[in-house]
Short mmCIF file of C-alpha atoms in Angstrom, two decimals:
data_model
loop_
_atom_site.label_atom_id
_atom_site.label_comp_id
_atom_site.label_asym_id
_atom_site.label_seq_id
_atom_site.Cartn_x
_atom_site.Cartn_y
_atom_site.Cartn_z
CA MET G 9 31.00 -118.31 -10.77
CA ALA G 10 33.34 -115.79 -12.41
CA ARG G 11 32.36 -113.29 -9.72
CA ILE G 12 33.33 -115.75 -7.00
CA ARG G 13 36.71 -116.44 -8.66
CA ARG G 14 37.43 -112.64 -8.93
CA GLY G 15 36.61 -112.25 -5.28
CA ALA G 16 38.98 -115.07 -4.09
CA PRO G 17 42.17 -112.85 -4.00
CA TYR G 18 40.30 -110.30 -1.91
CA ALA G 19 39.09 -112.95 0.51
CA ALA G 20 42.66 -114.16 0.97
CA LEU G 21 43.82 -110.61 1.60
CA LEU G 22 41.10 -110.01 4.18
CA ALA G 23 42.06 -113.26 5.90
CA SER G 24 45.74 -112.09 6.06
CA VAL G 25 44.63 -108.75 7.53
CA ALA G 26 42.43 -110.41 10.09
CA LEU G 27 45.35 -112.65 11.19
CA PHE G 28 47.64 -109.71 11.54
CA LEU G 29 45.05 -107.88 13.75
CA ALA G 30 44.77 -110.99 15.91
CA PHE G 31 48.48 -111.09 16.44
CA ALA G 32 48.66 -107.32 17.05
CA TRP G 33 46.24 -107.91 19.89
CA LEU G 34 48.35 -110.83 21.14
CA SER G 35 51.45 -108.69 21.06
CA ARG G 36 49.76 -106.06 23.26
CA LEU G 37 48.94 -108.69 25.80
CA ALA G 38 52.60 -109.83 25.79
CA GLY G 39 53.94 -106.41 26.65
CA PRO G 40 55.46 -103.69 24.66
CA THR G 41 59.19 -104.49 24.81
CA GLY G 42 59.84 -108.21 24.87
CA PRO G 43 59.26 -111.52 26.57
CA PRO G 44 57.87 -111.66 30.10
CA ALA G 45 60.20 -111.31 33.12
CA GLY G 46 62.23 -114.43 33.67
CA ALA G 47 61.57 -115.78 30.19
CA SER G 48 64.66 -116.11 27.96
CA GLY G 49 65.58 -118.26 25.03
CA PRO G 50 65.08 -118.48 21.29
CA TRP G 51 62.21 -116.82 19.37
CA LEU G 52 60.19 -118.64 16.76
CA LEU G 53 59.50 -116.87 13.43
CA VAL G 54 56.55 -118.07 11.34
CA PRO G 55 55.98 -116.51 7.85
CA THR G 56 52.52 -115.99 6.22
CA PRO G 57 51.55 -114.66 2.79
CA GLY G 58 51.46 -111.14 4.18
CA GLY G 59 54.33 -110.99 6.64
CA ALA G 60 55.57 -112.90 9.69
CA PHE G 61 54.75 -113.52 13.41
CA ALA G 62 57.15 -114.18 16.24
CA PHE G 63 56.67 -116.18 19.43
CA GLY G 64 58.85 -115.74 22.46
CA PRO G 65 60.01 -118.39 24.85
CA GLY G 66 57.17 -117.53 27.26
CA ARG G 67 53.77 -116.13 26.30
CA ALA G 68 55.15 -113.31 24.17
CA ALA G 69 53.74 -112.96 20.63
CA LEU G 70 54.07 -110.15 18.13
CA ALA G 71 53.56 -109.19 14.45
CA VAL G 72 56.95 -108.60 12.94
CA GLY G 73 55.51 -106.66 10.09
CA ALA G 74 55.56 -106.77 6.28
CA CYS G 75 58.11 -109.16 4.86
CA PRO G 76 60.95 -108.35 2.41
CA PRO G 77 60.32 -108.36 -1.40
CA LEU G 78 58.47 -111.64 -1.55
CA CYS G 79 56.84 -113.39 1.40
CA LEU G 80 56.42 -116.89 0.48
CA GLN G 81 57.01 -119.21 -2.57
CA GLY G 82 55.95 -122.77 -2.33
CA GLY G 83 55.54 -122.49 1.45
CA ARG G 84 59.09 -121.29 2.02
CA PRO G 85 60.02 -117.65 2.73
CA ASP G 86 62.14 -115.66 0.33
CA TRP G 87 63.99 -114.08 3.25
CA ALA G 88 65.70 -115.17 6.46
CA TYR G 89 67.13 -113.65 9.71
CA ALA G 90 70.59 -114.67 10.76
CA PRO G 91 70.37 -116.77 14.01
CA SER G 92 71.58 -113.72 16.05
CA GLY G 93 68.84 -111.61 14.40
CA ARG G 94 71.51 -109.03 13.37
CA ARG G 95 71.48 -109.68 9.57
CA LEU G 96 68.66 -110.13 7.12
CA ALA G 97 68.97 -111.88 3.76
CA TRP G 98 66.44 -112.03 0.93
CA PHE G 99 66.19 -112.83 -2.78
CA ASP G 100 65.64 -110.24 -5.50
CA ARG G 101 64.96 -110.66 -9.16
CA GLN G 102 67.51 -109.74 -11.80
CA GLY G 103 66.13 -110.39 -15.24
CA GLU G 104 65.94 -114.17 -15.59
CA GLY G 105 68.13 -114.79 -12.61
CA ALA G 106 68.17 -114.13 -8.87
CA GLU G 107 70.22 -111.88 -6.62
CA LEU G 108 71.06 -112.46 -2.96
CA ARG G 109 70.89 -109.39 -0.77
CA VAL G 110 72.22 -109.23 2.82
CA VAL G 111 72.02 -106.24 5.15
CA ASP G 112 73.14 -105.53 8.67
CA LEU G 113 70.03 -104.37 10.55
CA ALA G 114 72.13 -102.40 12.97
CA GLY G 115 73.70 -100.45 10.09
CA SER G 116 77.31 -101.12 11.22
CA GLU G 117 78.35 -102.84 7.98
CA PRO G 118 77.63 -102.23 4.29
CA SER G 119 74.97 -104.21 2.51
CA TRP G 120 76.04 -107.01 0.11
CA ASP G 121 74.34 -107.82 -3.23
CA VAL G 122 75.56 -110.81 -5.19
CA PRO G 123 74.03 -112.58 -8.24
CA LEU G 124 73.47 -116.25 -7.76
CA PRO G 125 75.13 -118.44 -10.39
CA ARG G 126 72.91 -119.91 -13.12
CA PRO G 127 73.42 -123.42 -14.48
CA ALA G 128 73.93 -124.05 -18.17
CA GLY G 129 72.03 -126.33 -20.43
CA ALA G 130 69.33 -128.71 -19.36
CA ALA G 131 70.09 -128.13 -15.66
CA ALA G 132 68.72 -124.61 -15.94
CA VAL G 133 65.13 -125.85 -16.18
CA GLU G 134 65.32 -127.52 -12.80
CA ALA G 135 63.56 -124.88 -10.64
CA GLY G 136 63.33 -125.88 -6.97
CA PRO G 137 61.73 -123.87 -4.15
CA PRO G 138 63.65 -120.98 -2.55
CA ARG G 139 65.87 -121.91 0.37
CA LEU G 140 68.02 -119.85 2.70
CA ALA G 141 69.84 -121.46 5.61
CA TRP G 142 72.24 -119.63 7.94
CA SER G 143 75.04 -121.31 9.77
CA PRO G 144 74.70 -121.08 13.54
CA ASP G 145 77.40 -118.40 13.80
CA GLY G 146 75.85 -116.34 11.01
CA ARG G 147 79.04 -116.43 8.84
CA PHE G 148 77.89 -118.77 6.11
CA LEU G 149 74.55 -118.79 4.14
CA PHE G 150 73.25 -121.53 1.88
CA ALA G 151 71.10 -120.02 -0.87
CA THR G 152 69.18 -121.33 -3.80
CA ARG G 153 66.19 -119.95 -5.68
CA GLY G 154 64.39 -120.90 -8.87
CA GLY G 155 66.89 -122.16 -11.50
CA ALA G 156 69.96 -120.75 -9.77
CA THR G 157 72.79 -123.10 -8.82
CA PRO G 158 72.84 -123.72 -5.09
CA ALA G 159 75.73 -121.81 -3.41
CA VAL G 160 77.27 -121.04 -0.02
CA ALA G 161 77.94 -117.32 0.71
CA ASP G 162 80.81 -116.50 3.07
CA LEU G 163 79.87 -113.21 4.74
CA ALA G 164 83.26 -112.71 6.36
CA ARG G 165 85.09 -112.86 2.96
CA ARG G 166 82.18 -111.74 0.83
CA SER G 167 82.69 -114.70 -1.51
CA LEU G 168 80.26 -117.25 -3.10
CA ALA G 169 81.09 -120.95 -3.52
CA PRO G 170 78.72 -122.49 -6.12
CA LEU G 171 77.63 -126.16 -5.62
CA PRO G 172 77.19 -127.21 -9.31
CA GLY G 173 76.78 -130.94 -8.43
CA LEU G 174 73.69 -130.24 -6.22
CA SER G 175 70.27 -130.00 -7.78
CA ALA G 176 67.94 -127.56 -6.02
CA ASN G 177 64.94 -129.49 -7.34
CA LEU G 178 66.05 -132.67 -5.59
CA LEU G 179 67.20 -131.15 -2.30
CA ARG G 180 65.16 -132.71 0.50
CA SER G 181 66.77 -131.49 3.76
CA LEU G 182 69.89 -129.76 5.03
CA ALA G 183 71.50 -129.00 8.36
CA TRP G 184 74.59 -126.97 9.46
CA ASP G 185 76.95 -128.51 12.03
CA PRO G 186 77.08 -126.58 15.36
CA GLY G 187 80.44 -125.15 14.47
CA GLY G 188 79.13 -123.77 11.23
CA LEU G 189 81.99 -125.29 9.13
CA ARG G 190 80.13 -128.20 7.48
CA LEU G 191 76.80 -128.56 5.81
CA ALA G 192 74.84 -131.89 5.53
CA VAL G 193 72.38 -132.25 2.72
CA LEU G 194 69.91 -135.01 1.86
CA VAL G 195 69.37 -135.23 -1.94
CA ASP G 196 66.81 -137.41 -3.71
CA GLY G 197 67.88 -139.66 -6.51
CA GLU G 198 65.87 -139.92 -9.68
CA PRO G 199 62.23 -138.84 -9.20
CA ARG G 200 59.97 -141.53 -7.64
CA ARG G 201 62.95 -143.62 -6.53
CA PRO G 202 63.40 -144.48 -2.86
CA ALA G 203 67.11 -144.11 -2.86
CA ALA G 204 68.70 -140.78 -1.61
CA ALA G 205 72.18 -139.52 -1.05
CA LEU G 206 73.49 -137.94 2.17
CA LEU G 207 76.43 -135.51 1.63
CA VAL G 208 78.58 -133.55 4.05
CA LEU G 209 80.09 -130.46 2.42
CA ASP G 210 82.91 -128.11 3.47
CA ALA G 211 81.35 -124.64 3.89
CA SER G 212 84.35 -122.76 2.75
CA ASP G 213 84.66 -124.31 -0.75
CA GLY G 214 81.77 -126.66 -1.25
CA ARG G 215 83.99 -129.79 -1.27
CA THR G 216 82.23 -133.13 -0.52
CA LEU G 217 83.76 -134.50 2.70
CA ALA G 218 81.66 -137.65 3.04
CA ALA G 219 78.88 -139.38 1.23
CA ALA G 220 76.45 -142.28 1.81
CA LEU G 221 73.32 -143.81 0.27
CA ALA G 222 70.02 -144.67 2.04
CA LEU G 223 66.67 -146.09 1.13
CA GLU G 224 63.56 -144.12 2.04
CA PRO G 225 65.10 -141.69 4.55
CA ALA G 226 62.69 -139.44 6.44
CA PRO G 227 62.94 -135.72 5.79
CA GLY G 228 65.08 -133.93 8.38
CA LEU G 229 68.72 -133.90 9.28
CA GLY G 230 70.77 -132.99 12.27
CA TRP G 231 74.19 -133.46 13.96
CA LEU G 232 74.98 -135.89 16.77
CA GLY G 233 78.48 -136.14 18.19
CA GLY G 234 80.07 -134.49 15.23
CA MET G 235 78.29 -136.73 12.76
CA ALA G 236 75.41 -136.07 10.35
CA ALA G 237 72.26 -137.91 11.56
CA PHE G 238 69.03 -138.98 9.99
CA CYS G 239 66.19 -141.57 10.27
CA ALA G 240 65.53 -144.17 7.64
CA ASP G 241 63.17 -147.09 7.08
CA THR G 242 65.95 -149.08 5.54
CA ARG G 243 69.68 -148.85 4.94
CA LEU G 244 71.15 -149.48 1.53
CA VAL G 245 73.38 -152.47 2.06
CA TRP G 246 74.55 -154.38 -0.98
CA GLN G 247 74.71 -158.11 -0.73
CA GLY G 248 75.13 -160.39 -3.76
CA GLY G 249 74.48 -157.48 -6.12
CA ARG G 250 71.08 -156.66 -4.54
CA PRO G 251 70.08 -154.07 -1.82
CA ARG G 252 69.33 -155.68 1.54
CA GLY G 253 67.13 -153.77 4.07
CA THR G 254 67.69 -153.49 7.74
CA GLU G 255 65.30 -152.34 10.50
CA PRO G 256 64.30 -148.62 10.75
CA ARG G 257 66.67 -146.75 12.99
CA LEU G 258 68.69 -143.55 13.50
CA TRP G 259 71.82 -143.40 11.35
CA ARG G 260 74.93 -141.28 11.54
CA LEU G 261 77.52 -140.49 8.83
CA ASP G 262 81.00 -139.95 10.14
CA PRO G 263 82.73 -137.23 7.99
CA ALA G 264 86.15 -138.44 9.09
CA THR G 265 85.80 -142.03 7.82
CA GLY G 266 82.83 -141.74 5.47
CA ARG G 267 81.13 -144.71 7.18
CA LEU G 268 77.55 -145.05 8.42
CA ARG G 269 77.01 -145.90 12.06
CA ALA G 270 73.84 -147.45 13.36
CA GLY G 271 72.00 -145.76 16.14
CA PRO G 272 68.89 -146.78 18.22
CA PRO G 273 66.17 -148.57 16.30
CA LEU G 274 62.89 -146.67 15.87
CA PRO G 275 59.75 -147.93 17.63
CA GLU G 276 58.57 -151.19 16.13
CA GLY G 277 56.06 -150.97 13.32
CA ALA G 278 56.37 -147.20 12.75
CA LYS G 279 57.40 -145.42 9.55
CA PRO G 280 59.42 -142.22 10.04
CA VAL G 281 57.69 -139.12 8.73
CA LEU G 282 60.25 -136.53 9.99
CA CYS G 283 63.41 -136.76 12.01
CA ALA G 284 65.19 -133.88 13.76
CA PRO G 285 68.33 -135.15 15.55
CA SER G 286 70.66 -132.97 17.65
CA ASP G 287 73.01 -133.22 20.55
CA ARG G 288 70.52 -131.47 22.79
CA ALA G 289 67.33 -133.41 21.89
CA THR G 290 66.31 -135.82 19.08
CA TYR G 291 62.73 -135.83 17.91
CA ALA G 292 60.91 -138.06 15.31
CA PHE G 293 57.45 -138.07 13.91
CA LEU G 294 56.34 -141.64 13.28
CA ARG G 295 53.22 -143.02 11.53
CA ARG G 296 51.94 -146.50 12.25
CA THR G 297 50.38 -146.94 8.81
CA PRO G 298 50.55 -144.68 5.58
CA SER G 299 47.15 -143.22 6.44
CA GLY G 300 47.13 -143.84 10.15
CA PRO G 301 47.75 -141.59 13.20
CA ALA G 302 51.04 -139.73 13.71
CA ASP G 303 52.95 -139.65 16.99
CA LEU G 304 55.78 -137.36 18.12
CA PHE G 305 58.66 -139.15 19.89
CA ARG G 306 61.75 -137.95 21.73
CA LEU G 307 64.86 -140.00 22.14
CA ASP G 308 65.83 -140.31 25.82
CA GLY G 309 69.21 -142.15 25.86
CA THR G 310 68.41 -145.28 23.85
CA ARG G 311 64.66 -145.22 24.53
CA TRP G 312 61.94 -143.41 22.49
CA THR G 313 59.29 -141.61 24.57
CA ARG G 314 55.97 -140.60 22.91
CA LEU G 315 55.14 -136.94 23.59
CA THR G 316 51.93 -136.45 21.76
CA HIS G 317 49.48 -137.91 19.23
CA PHE G 318 47.87 -136.48 16.14
CA GLY G 319 44.88 -137.68 14.22
CA PRO G 320 45.01 -139.68 10.94
CA ASP G 321 44.14 -136.74 8.73
CA THR G 322 47.06 -134.58 9.86
CA GLU G 323 50.30 -133.92 8.00
CA VAL G 324 53.51 -132.20 9.00
CA VAL G 325 54.12 -129.71 6.25
CA ALA G 326 56.96 -127.66 7.60
CA TRP G 327 59.37 -127.76 10.60
CA ALA G 328 62.52 -126.21 12.06
CA ALA G 329 64.94 -127.63 14.62
CA GLY G 330 66.05 -124.80 16.95
CA PRO G 331 68.74 -124.00 19.49
CA GLU G 332 68.71 -125.53 22.95
CA GLY G 333 66.96 -128.62 21.61
CA ALA G 334 63.78 -126.80 20.54
CA LEU G 335 61.61 -127.98 17.68
CA ALA G 336 58.78 -126.24 15.77
CA TRP G 337 56.40 -127.68 13.19
CA VAL G 338 53.40 -126.76 11.15
CA LEU G 339 50.48 -129.11 11.02
CA GLU G 340 47.84 -129.30 8.22
CA THR G 341 44.51 -131.09 8.95
CA GLY G 342 42.21 -132.29 6.30
CA GLY G 343 44.19 -130.65 3.46
CA ARG G 344 43.13 -127.18 4.64
CA ALA G 345 46.17 -124.89 4.04
CA ASP G 346 44.31 -121.98 5.45
CA ARG G 347 43.69 -123.70 8.75
CA ARG G 348 47.26 -124.72 9.56
CA THR G 349 48.50 -124.67 13.15
CA VAL G 350 51.96 -123.96 14.70
CA TRP G 351 53.43 -126.08 17.40
CA ARG G 352 56.71 -126.00 19.41
CA VAL G 353 58.41 -127.99 22.14
CA PHE G 354 61.42 -127.42 24.35
CA PRO G 355 63.38 -130.16 26.20
CA GLY G 356 61.63 -130.93 29.42
CA GLY G 357 58.34 -129.35 28.42
CA PRO G 358 55.20 -130.45 26.68
CA PRO G 359 54.28 -129.70 23.01
CA ARG G 360 52.23 -126.52 22.82
CA ARG G 361 50.26 -124.85 20.02
CA VAL G 362 50.92 -121.16 19.50
CA GLY G 363 48.72 -118.68 17.57
CA PRO G 364 45.39 -119.14 15.88
CA PRO G 365 44.93 -121.19 12.68
CA GLY G 366 46.28 -119.63 9.48
CA ARG G 367 48.20 -120.04 6.27
CA TYR G 368 51.69 -120.54 7.67
CA GLY G 369 54.96 -121.33 5.91
CA GLU G 370 58.30 -122.78 6.95
CA PRO G 371 59.27 -121.58 10.41
CA SER G 372 62.77 -120.50 11.65
CA TRP G 373 64.49 -119.65 15.00
CA ILE G 374 66.61 -116.66 16.16
CA ALA G 375 68.37 -116.01 19.39
CA GLY G 376 66.25 -113.11 20.62
CA ARG G 377 63.42 -110.78 19.90
CA PRO G 378 63.37 -110.03 16.07
CA HIS G 379 64.07 -106.70 14.57
CA PRO G 380 60.80 -104.93 13.63
CA LEU G 381 60.50 -105.25 9.91
CA ALA G 382 57.74 -102.62 9.78
CA ALA G 383 60.24 -99.89 10.67
CA PRO G 384 59.76 -96.51 8.80
CA GLU G 385 62.65 -97.29 6.45
CA PRO G 386 62.97 -101.09 6.12
CA ALA G 387 66.35 -102.28 4.91
CA TRP G 388 64.98 -103.74 1.68
CA ARG G 389 63.20 -100.57 0.64
CA ALA G 390 66.54 -98.74 0.78
CA ALA G 391 68.35 -101.49 -1.04
CA SER G 392 65.75 -102.54 -3.61
CA MET G 393 64.68 -100.47 -6.61
CA GLY G 394 61.17 -99.87 -5.52
CA PRO G 395 58.33 -100.84 -3.20
CA TRP G 396 56.95 -104.35 -3.21
CA PRO G 397 53.48 -105.62 -2.75
CA ARG G 398 52.59 -107.33 0.46
CA ASP G 399 50.53 -110.20 -0.91
CA GLY G 400 53.39 -112.40 -2.00
CA SER G 401 53.02 -111.69 -5.77
CA ALA G 402 55.77 -110.55 -8.02
CA ARG G 403 56.89 -106.94 -8.35
CA SER G 404 54.65 -104.81 -10.57
#
């Protein structure tokens, strides 16, 4: 038994190598320089314990290469491309804290290293998963890792705005508005409580512009008509000192007035599992019963259209709303994290699976073909103190 346990890390490493070889073969089939002729649009990046893979808008697929210092932690990458693909950000350790590092992959601007603020007292023990989220224009970057206080980095001014009232451990979802000036966050209340808070923050200074409460909201946020949007089973409406529920529907928070506006109801009898609203396309994963099958719906005007169906033993473990109304998600079947599958859908097209089964993390989108991270001198090797392992473990 001990021999089997000692061999487990080597088996995981061999699985990662095999997956990389499979994608290297796929990238050769896709062509040496980019997406097929006539195919244009956003690229999907999917991290793994040993690196990342990219899928073009057509049939293009390529292995991006080894990831920056750490690959994944809790299913989320410790690094992120800016939406344009020009900048790369990642977390680095500095003693008991964390440091944010940002480089220009074209080499036209100096790198930026900034320590993330640490909370004081009891709040310091709240260690949430790492999270990096770029604004659409690449100017702002939301960052939090471990026990660090969440903060918004302004790349134009090279300044950092801490968000001391926001707990990284309770952060459920976030979404930048299309203009990149406001950030919507969905924050859980006390653990195991159904109530959650939706906040809209000013990116420049972290001020709260609007806030609302909701009961049992689905993970996922977006922006519709200049308002933060989400799906919820019930809305928190106080009547006679008690909360009164309403039917499941799409809700929008108006930052100008601070009021919630009711949108189209969700299909009858379905519980929202994930909601990804946007001005281009709104998607929702709905489950008929807690253990029943899951369906993916798209909102067409005021009517929900079912796009596909998944079995009762499937779970959406990660997702990313993309530009041009695209959506990507990672499915896990039967609790097998090593057999996850990646799916994507564009408006007007059917959902498609991309790549073979593997141990995938949270995906992201960029505007074009990603910069090759396996270059002879990767940016993080020049900026970091030394080489990092490729298996996702800490630096030795």
